[in-house]
Amino acid sequence: MSDHGEHGTHTEHIVPISTYLLVFLALMIGTGVTTWVAYIDLGKWNTVVALVIAFCKMILVVLFFMHVKYATGLTRVIIIAGFFWLGIMITLSCSDELTRTWEIVPQGWLGNGSMILPLLSRLF
Amino acid sequence: MSELAHGAHPQGFAHQFEDIEQQRDAGRLGMWTFLVTEILFFGGMFTSYIIYRLLHLPSFVQGSHQLIVKFGATNTAVLIFSSLTMALAIRSAQTGKKKGTIIFWLILTMILGAAFIAIKLRFEWYRDWTEGLIPGVHWFYNGPHAPGVKMFMCFYFFMTGLHAIHMVVGLGILTVLVIMTARDKFSSEYYSPLEISGLYWHFVDIVWIFLFPLLYLIGGRY
Amino acid sequence: MSTAVAELHEAPTEPRVNYLNATYGIRSWLLTLDHKRIGLLYLGSITLMFFVGGMAAVLMRLHLTEPQGALFEPETYNKMFSTHGIIMVFFFLVPSIPATLGNFLIPLMIGARDVAFPRLNLMSWYIFITGASLALFATLSGGVDTGWTFYPPYSSTYSHTNVTIVALGVFVAGFSSILTGLNFIVTIHKMRAPGMTWFRLPLFIWALYATSLIFVLGTPVIAITLFLLGMERILHVGIFDPAVGGDPLLFQHLFWFYSHPAVYIMILPGMGVVSELITAFSRKKIFGYAFVAFSSLSIAIISFIVWGHHMFVTGQSIYAGLVFSVLSFLVAIPSAVKVFNWTATLYKGSISYEAPMLYALGFIGLFTIGGLTGLFLASLATDVHLNGTYFIVAHFHYVMVGGAVMAYMGGLHFWWPKITGRLYPDLWARIAAAIIFLGFNLTFFPQFVLGYLGMPRRYAIYPQEFQVLNVMSSAGASILGIGYVIPLIYLIWSMRYGPPAGPNPWGAKGLEWTIQSPPLTENFEKIPIVTEDAYNYGSGASSV
């Protein structure tokens, strides 16, 4: 038998219809709340609320509709890797795009060492 | 080693594998790997969107207000419903239901997917055409923040366009699945193509779950 | 006669039935699902692309023998270097080892009958051919002059060449890579023979697994990047235009997010090949197996967080420059670990100098030079001086040609007897390897000097004082070209006239050497059960 540790435990699990219906209901409620909140002034929190709900909806779809709750560790690693890599792309690109106007002030050889020397001298 | 006699392999078995379980695991791993490529593919768009939104928020707010929330919300509901029906189609196969049941759920999924496309085309994109909101093609918006709104609308069309293409491909896959089911290719032992197509379909739903707030609800509607 | 050839009681004969003669006719090749035949289909295609790209290089070097340019108008020269880059990067180097040697060997090395998805594998090849045809068509009908990097605004707004078609060709070929990578990942995870645990795998497999991770994670981003570029070219909406809020650097971020890891797609399989060659021709197990295996993974992972070093002087913020510079130094570490481990493997090994080993040794030296010069470029201050000069050109040719192509040639020679069942003439192979090594260094070492002295890259003309070095480089290029043509001749000759190789002409360890040459279509009569580690050569004394 081939060495595939993730052995057939996946499909054997049949999700009850009630679970699917509950998830469906939660997703619909989430959609409704997202839309409703958009018409209320929460300032910058509007976006936060919308994204948090979207994130929760995604988790529900992934865990239940896509059966990841019953899936192997390898599957989870793959999914996390995908999002992590997306995170790398966004974060490092933003590290440039959002810092274009940061000023670099040259400080000479000691720079903040002007703070370190007095500190050191207090120690000895 | 499970080298069964040739005729003893279950239906749908492919001979590069040792047994049907290895094949099933491989199919699932393959589809998840493919979905990771899709995360990165759409991700490139999302990255660009995030950067431009952070740098030009007022324009993006203005652009977002050109979209009609009720159609976006309806489409979100339609896709969520279609994910349910897809999950139920797979469950029918898993539990050994008659092929008519499986086909019923698959066709319902297809109808919902088609409804999504129809709403998009008829109520959103057609309206964008008549209002001159399609950059590079039919553009006569002259409200505030025109250049930024144009940029936003580019992203709107690229992201929803790519998403729609994925939906259409999904509809094609579903058609093939209906035909395969009608030809008795599936059973409670073997329904991998249904399962992995389901993964694809749910992924396309998830993309829309994020597109809705990110495109339609920027800056709120108050 | 080489002492490394295994001693047999009788001369080997070619097995009657093998994957090459199991079925006949062009349809049996064009519709094959056999990973070995698909590997050969790729071999033919990428060899063609290599010589097309090489032709462009020859023309460039001829042109550069004169300071005012010997052959072309500047516009045409721009098309030459763009074509050379696009074809060599996307249609030769990226697929080379994975699609040819990888496809052929992975199932053999892990003890499987085929890859996980043979039909996807064939589709991969057709997608590749489609993309390559589009790119070739665009080249022949006017070409592209943006450089292989396609930077806007030139590529999006000002260039009047076939940018969109070439971008489409690259976009399409990208899907070929994605499917190949996907296939390899699933195959390696799920189809290893009984007893073939992860840590008994040949390091070639680890290297290809790491490469496949990059294929899967990186390639989709170049796809979306080229899509955006194409849209901009067609719609003229200003996606990268600062006047309307766009940023040309966004293109560069998206482009290099793939293209930097892409260079590791090009080198990692080569490193995998070198691990196989060094162990086989020192008759010794690899020093520090786990370190080499994890280095492959580390290189693949770290490769994704260094891309900004291509943008130090294009307008990236200093803060990002600092971050990317530090991370770029980090990526050198696993590569260095590998070089140390190969060297330690050689120590007290029973070394023989057949052609594959010559290529492997050449790789170690040339890759080290190329890699070290990368550090000069990772350092912000020196990069300001060296960026945009021939120093960069020399750096990447040392790693890609002195590294990847040498490894590819070494691998091709090493496994040629397995692929074709025939031996090639090793004397000619060693002569060719020496010519290639000589020609390569003569071509590219002067370019380090030229770059340091300030000669810009991608320029059709140059100041008079650089002529001597340029002529040296061009002379080297012609020698290098001859060096590449010689194997083409004797390898093809050997397919018909070479003596039969037998299952294991090198006396090497590895599942692929336990079966007939050429293999059966189904690879193994019986799937093997693996009980020993990789490279089980014994303590270092000569043992077969």
mmCIF file of N, CA, C and O in Angstrom, chain C residues 117-158:
data_model
loop_
_atom_site.group_PDB
_atom_site.id
_atom_site.type_symbol
_atom_site.label_atom_id
_atom_site.label_comp_id
_atom_site.label_asym_id
_atom_site.label_seq_id
_atom_site.Cartn_x
_atom_site.Cartn_y
_atom_site.Cartn_z
ATOM 1 N N PHE C 117 -1.349 13.092 -12.946
ATOM 2 C CA PHE C 117 -2.345 13.496 -13.932
ATOM 3 C C PHE C 117 -1.730 13.504 -15.323
ATOM 4 O O PHE C 117 -1.352 14.554 -15.846
ATOM 5 N N PRO C 118 -1.664 12.341 -15.976
ATOM 6 C CA PRO C 118 -0.995 12.277 -17.279
ATOM 7 C C PRO C 118 -1.651 13.136 -18.345
ATOM 8 O O PRO C 118 -0.952 13.714 -19.191
ATOM 9 N N ARG C 119 -2.974 13.251 -18.316
ATOM 10 C CA ARG C 119 -3.621 14.054 -19.357
ATOM 11 C C ARG C 119 -3.326 15.538 -19.175
ATOM 12 O O ARG C 119 -3.091 16.262 -20.123
ATOM 13 N N LEU C 120 -3.289 15.982 -17.899
ATOM 14 C CA LEU C 120 -2.876 17.365 -17.639
ATOM 15 C C LEU C 120 -1.453 17.578 -18.120
ATOM 16 O O LEU C 120 -1.094 18.659 -18.594
ATOM 17 N N ASN C 121 -0.631 16.552 -17.978
ATOM 18 C CA ASN C 121 0.762 16.637 -18.394
ATOM 19 C C ASN C 121 0.856 16.899 -19.896
ATOM 20 O O ASN C 121 1.584 17.772 -20.354
ATOM 21 N N LEU C 122 0.087 16.131 -20.673
ATOM 22 C CA LEU C 122 0.094 16.339 -22.123
ATOM 23 C C LEU C 122 -0.461 17.718 -22.465
ATOM 24 O O LEU C 122 0.073 18.437 -23.303
ATOM 25 N N MET C 123 -1.522 18.099 -21.769
ATOM 26 C CA MET C 123 -2.122 19.405 -22.008
ATOM 27 C C MET C 123 -1.112 20.519 -21.725
ATOM 28 O O MET C 123 -1.043 21.506 -22.455
ATOM 29 N N SER C 124 -0.319 20.319 -20.680
ATOM 30 C CA SER C 124 0.767 21.260 -20.373
ATOM 31 C C SER C 124 1.641 21.510 -21.578
ATOM 32 O O SER C 124 2.003 22.636 -21.883
ATOM 33 N N TRP C 125 2.012 20.426 -22.257
ATOM 34 C CA TRP C 125 2.900 20.573 -23.403
ATOM 35 C C TRP C 125 2.222 21.349 -24.512
ATOM 36 O O TRP C 125 2.825 22.245 -25.107
ATOM 37 N N TYR C 126 0.963 21.024 -24.795
ATOM 38 C CA TYR C 126 0.248 21.750 -25.846
ATOM 39 C C TYR C 126 0.087 23.215 -25.507
ATOM 40 O O TYR C 126 0.193 24.090 -26.375
ATOM 41 N N ILE C 127 -0.160 23.507 -24.231
ATOM 42 C CA ILE C 127 -0.254 24.905 -23.820
ATOM 43 C C ILE C 127 1.090 25.599 -24.041
ATOM 44 O O ILE C 127 1.159 26.736 -24.521
ATOM 45 N N PHE C 128 2.169 24.894 -23.708
ATOM 46 C CA PHE C 128 3.496 25.466 -23.904
ATOM 47 C C PHE C 128 3.733 25.773 -25.379
ATOM 48 O O PHE C 128 4.218 26.857 -25.745
ATOM 49 N N ILE C 129 3.411 24.809 -26.229
ATOM 50 C CA ILE C 129 3.592 25.005 -27.672
ATOM 51 C C ILE C 129 2.785 26.207 -28.158
ATOM 52 O O ILE C 129 3.261 27.008 -28.972
ATOM 53 N N THR C 130 1.559 26.346 -27.674
ATOM 54 C CA THR C 130 0.724 27.485 -28.067
ATOM 55 C C THR C 130 1.387 28.798 -27.677
ATOM 56 O O THR C 130 1.514 29.716 -28.495
ATOM 57 N N GLY C 131 1.816 28.879 -26.433
ATOM 58 C CA GLY C 131 2.463 30.111 -25.972
ATOM 59 C C GLY C 131 3.731 30.397 -26.745
ATOM 60 O O GLY C 131 3.986 31.530 -27.167
ATOM 61 N N ALA C 132 4.536 29.351 -26.948
ATOM 62 C CA ALA C 132 5.791 29.539 -27.677
ATOM 63 C C ALA C 132 5.527 29.965 -29.121
ATOM 64 O O ALA C 132 6.239 30.815 -29.675
ATOM 65 N N SER C 133 4.498 29.385 -29.730
ATOM 66 C CA SER C 133 4.183 29.765 -31.106
ATOM 67 C C SER C 133 3.760 31.215 -31.196
ATOM 68 O O SER C 133 4.162 31.932 -32.118
ATOM 69 N N LEU C 134 2.947 31.644 -30.231
ATOM 70 C CA LEU C 134 2.534 33.051 -30.217
ATOM 71 C C LEU C 134 3.750 33.954 -30.102
ATOM 72 O O LEU C 134 3.885 34.942 -30.833
ATOM 73 N N ALA C 135 4.659 33.596 -29.193
ATOM 74 C CA ALA C 135 5.850 34.433 -28.994
ATOM 75 C C ALA C 135 6.726 34.427 -30.242
ATOM 76 O O ALA C 135 7.241 35.477 -30.646
ATOM 77 N N LEU C 136 6.897 33.266 -30.846
ATOM 78 C CA LEU C 136 7.723 33.197 -32.057
ATOM 79 C C LEU C 136 7.088 33.988 -33.190
ATOM 80 O O LEU C 136 7.769 34.720 -33.918
ATOM 81 N N PHE C 137 5.778 33.839 -33.332
ATOM 82 C CA PHE C 137 5.082 34.589 -34.367
ATOM 83 C C PHE C 137 5.276 36.089 -34.152
ATOM 84 O O PHE C 137 5.591 36.831 -35.101
ATOM 85 N N ALA C 138 5.108 36.542 -32.923
ATOM 86 C CA ALA C 138 5.266 37.970 -32.646
ATOM 87 C C ALA C 138 6.687 38.424 -32.932
ATOM 88 O O ALA C 138 6.913 39.528 -33.423
ATOM 89 N N THR C 139 7.652 37.550 -32.614
ATOM 90 C CA THR C 139 9.057 37.892 -32.871
ATOM 91 C C THR C 139 9.319 38.053 -34.345
ATOM 92 O O THR C 139 9.944 39.012 -34.794
ATOM 93 N N LEU C 140 8.830 37.069 -35.117
ATOM 94 C CA LEU C 140 9.130 37.099 -36.546
ATOM 95 C C LEU C 140 8.346 38.186 -37.273
ATOM 96 O O LEU C 140 8.748 38.622 -38.342
ATOM 97 N N SER C 141 7.228 38.611 -36.715
ATOM 98 C CA SER C 141 6.439 39.617 -37.416
ATOM 99 C C SER C 141 6.668 41.008 -36.847
ATOM 100 O O SER C 141 5.775 41.839 -36.856
ATOM 101 N N GLY C 142 7.837 41.254 -36.330
ATOM 102 C CA GLY C 142 8.132 42.612 -35.891
ATOM 103 C C GLY C 142 8.804 42.694 -34.556
ATOM 104 O O GLY C 142 9.475 43.676 -34.260
ATOM 105 N N GLY C 143 8.629 41.684 -33.727
ATOM 106 C CA GLY C 143 9.359 41.644 -32.483
ATOM 107 C C GLY C 143 8.838 42.592 -31.422
ATOM 108 O O GLY C 143 7.823 43.268 -31.596
ATOM 109 N N VAL C 144 9.591 42.615 -30.320
ATOM 110 C CA VAL C 144 9.227 43.416 -29.163
ATOM 111 C C VAL C 144 10.498 44.112 -28.715
ATOM 112 O O VAL C 144 11.582 43.540 -28.794
ATOM 113 N N ASP C 145 10.409 45.353 -28.238
ATOM 114 C CA ASP C 145 11.639 46.064 -27.883
ATOM 115 C C ASP C 145 11.626 46.619 -26.464
ATOM 116 O O ASP C 145 12.333 47.570 -26.151
ATOM 117 N N THR C 146 10.817 46.007 -25.614
ATOM 118 C CA THR C 146 10.661 46.540 -24.256
ATOM 119 C C THR C 146 11.614 45.915 -23.259
ATOM 120 O O THR C 146 11.622 46.291 -22.091
ATOM 121 N N GLY C 147 12.418 44.942 -23.713
ATOM 122 C CA GLY C 147 13.157 44.129 -22.742
ATOM 123 C C GLY C 147 12.228 43.056 -22.207
ATOM 124 O O GLY C 147 10.999 43.210 -22.262
ATOM 125 N N TRP C 148 12.768 41.985 -21.636
ATOM 126 C CA TRP C 148 11.899 40.896 -21.168
ATOM 127 C C TRP C 148 11.101 41.339 -19.942
ATOM 128 O O TRP C 148 10.168 40.662 -19.539
ATOM 129 N N THR C 149 11.420 42.526 -19.408
ATOM 130 C CA THR C 149 10.761 42.987 -18.192
ATOM 131 C C THR C 149 9.517 43.823 -18.448
ATOM 132 O O THR C 149 8.777 44.119 -17.518
ATOM 133 N N PHE C 150 9.274 44.221 -19.710
ATOM 134 C CA PHE C 150 8.005 44.854 -20.089
ATOM 135 C C PHE C 150 7.605 46.053 -19.233
ATOM 136 O O PHE C 150 6.420 46.260 -18.986
ATOM 137 N N TYR C 151 8.555 46.860 -18.773
ATOM 138 C CA TYR C 151 8.157 47.949 -17.859
ATOM 139 C C TYR C 151 7.263 48.980 -18.554
ATOM 140 O O TYR C 151 7.575 49.435 -19.649
ATOM 141 N N PRO C 152 6.138 49.373 -17.903
ATOM 142 C CA PRO C 152 5.426 50.546 -18.379
ATOM 143 C C PRO C 152 6.148 51.787 -17.867
ATOM 144 O O PRO C 152 6.902 51.678 -16.892
ATOM 145 N N PRO C 153 5.966 52.946 -18.401
ATOM 146 C CA PRO C 153 5.030 53.277 -19.464
ATOM 147 C C PRO C 153 5.489 52.912 -20.862
ATOM 148 O O PRO C 153 4.700 53.019 -21.793
ATOM 149 N N TYR C 154 6.748 52.491 -21.042
ATOM 150 C CA TYR C 154 7.170 52.218 -22.411
ATOM 151 C C TYR C 154 6.342 51.091 -23.020
ATOM 152 O O TYR C 154 5.820 51.207 -24.133
ATOM 153 N N SER C 155 6.197 49.994 -22.258
ATOM 154 C CA SER C 155 5.499 48.838 -22.825
ATOM 155 C C SER C 155 4.015 49.101 -22.983
ATOM 156 O O SER C 155 3.374 48.560 -23.874
ATOM 157 N N SER C 156 3.455 49.949 -22.102
ATOM 158 C CA SER C 156 2.008 50.120 -22.142
ATOM 159 C C SER C 156 1.595 51.220 -23.105
ATOM 160 O O SER C 156 0.509 51.179 -23.657
ATOM 161 N N THR C 157 2.456 52.218 -23.290
ATOM 162 C CA THR C 157 2.013 53.416 -23.995
ATOM 163 C C THR C 157 2.859 53.751 -25.214
ATOM 164 O O THR C 157 2.325 54.137 -26.238
ATOM 165 N N TYR C 158 4.164 53.648 -25.106
ATOM 166 C CA TYR C 158 5.009 54.243 -26.136
ATOM 167 C C TYR C 158 5.586 53.269 -27.142
ATOM 168 O O TYR C 158 6.002 53.672 -28.216
#
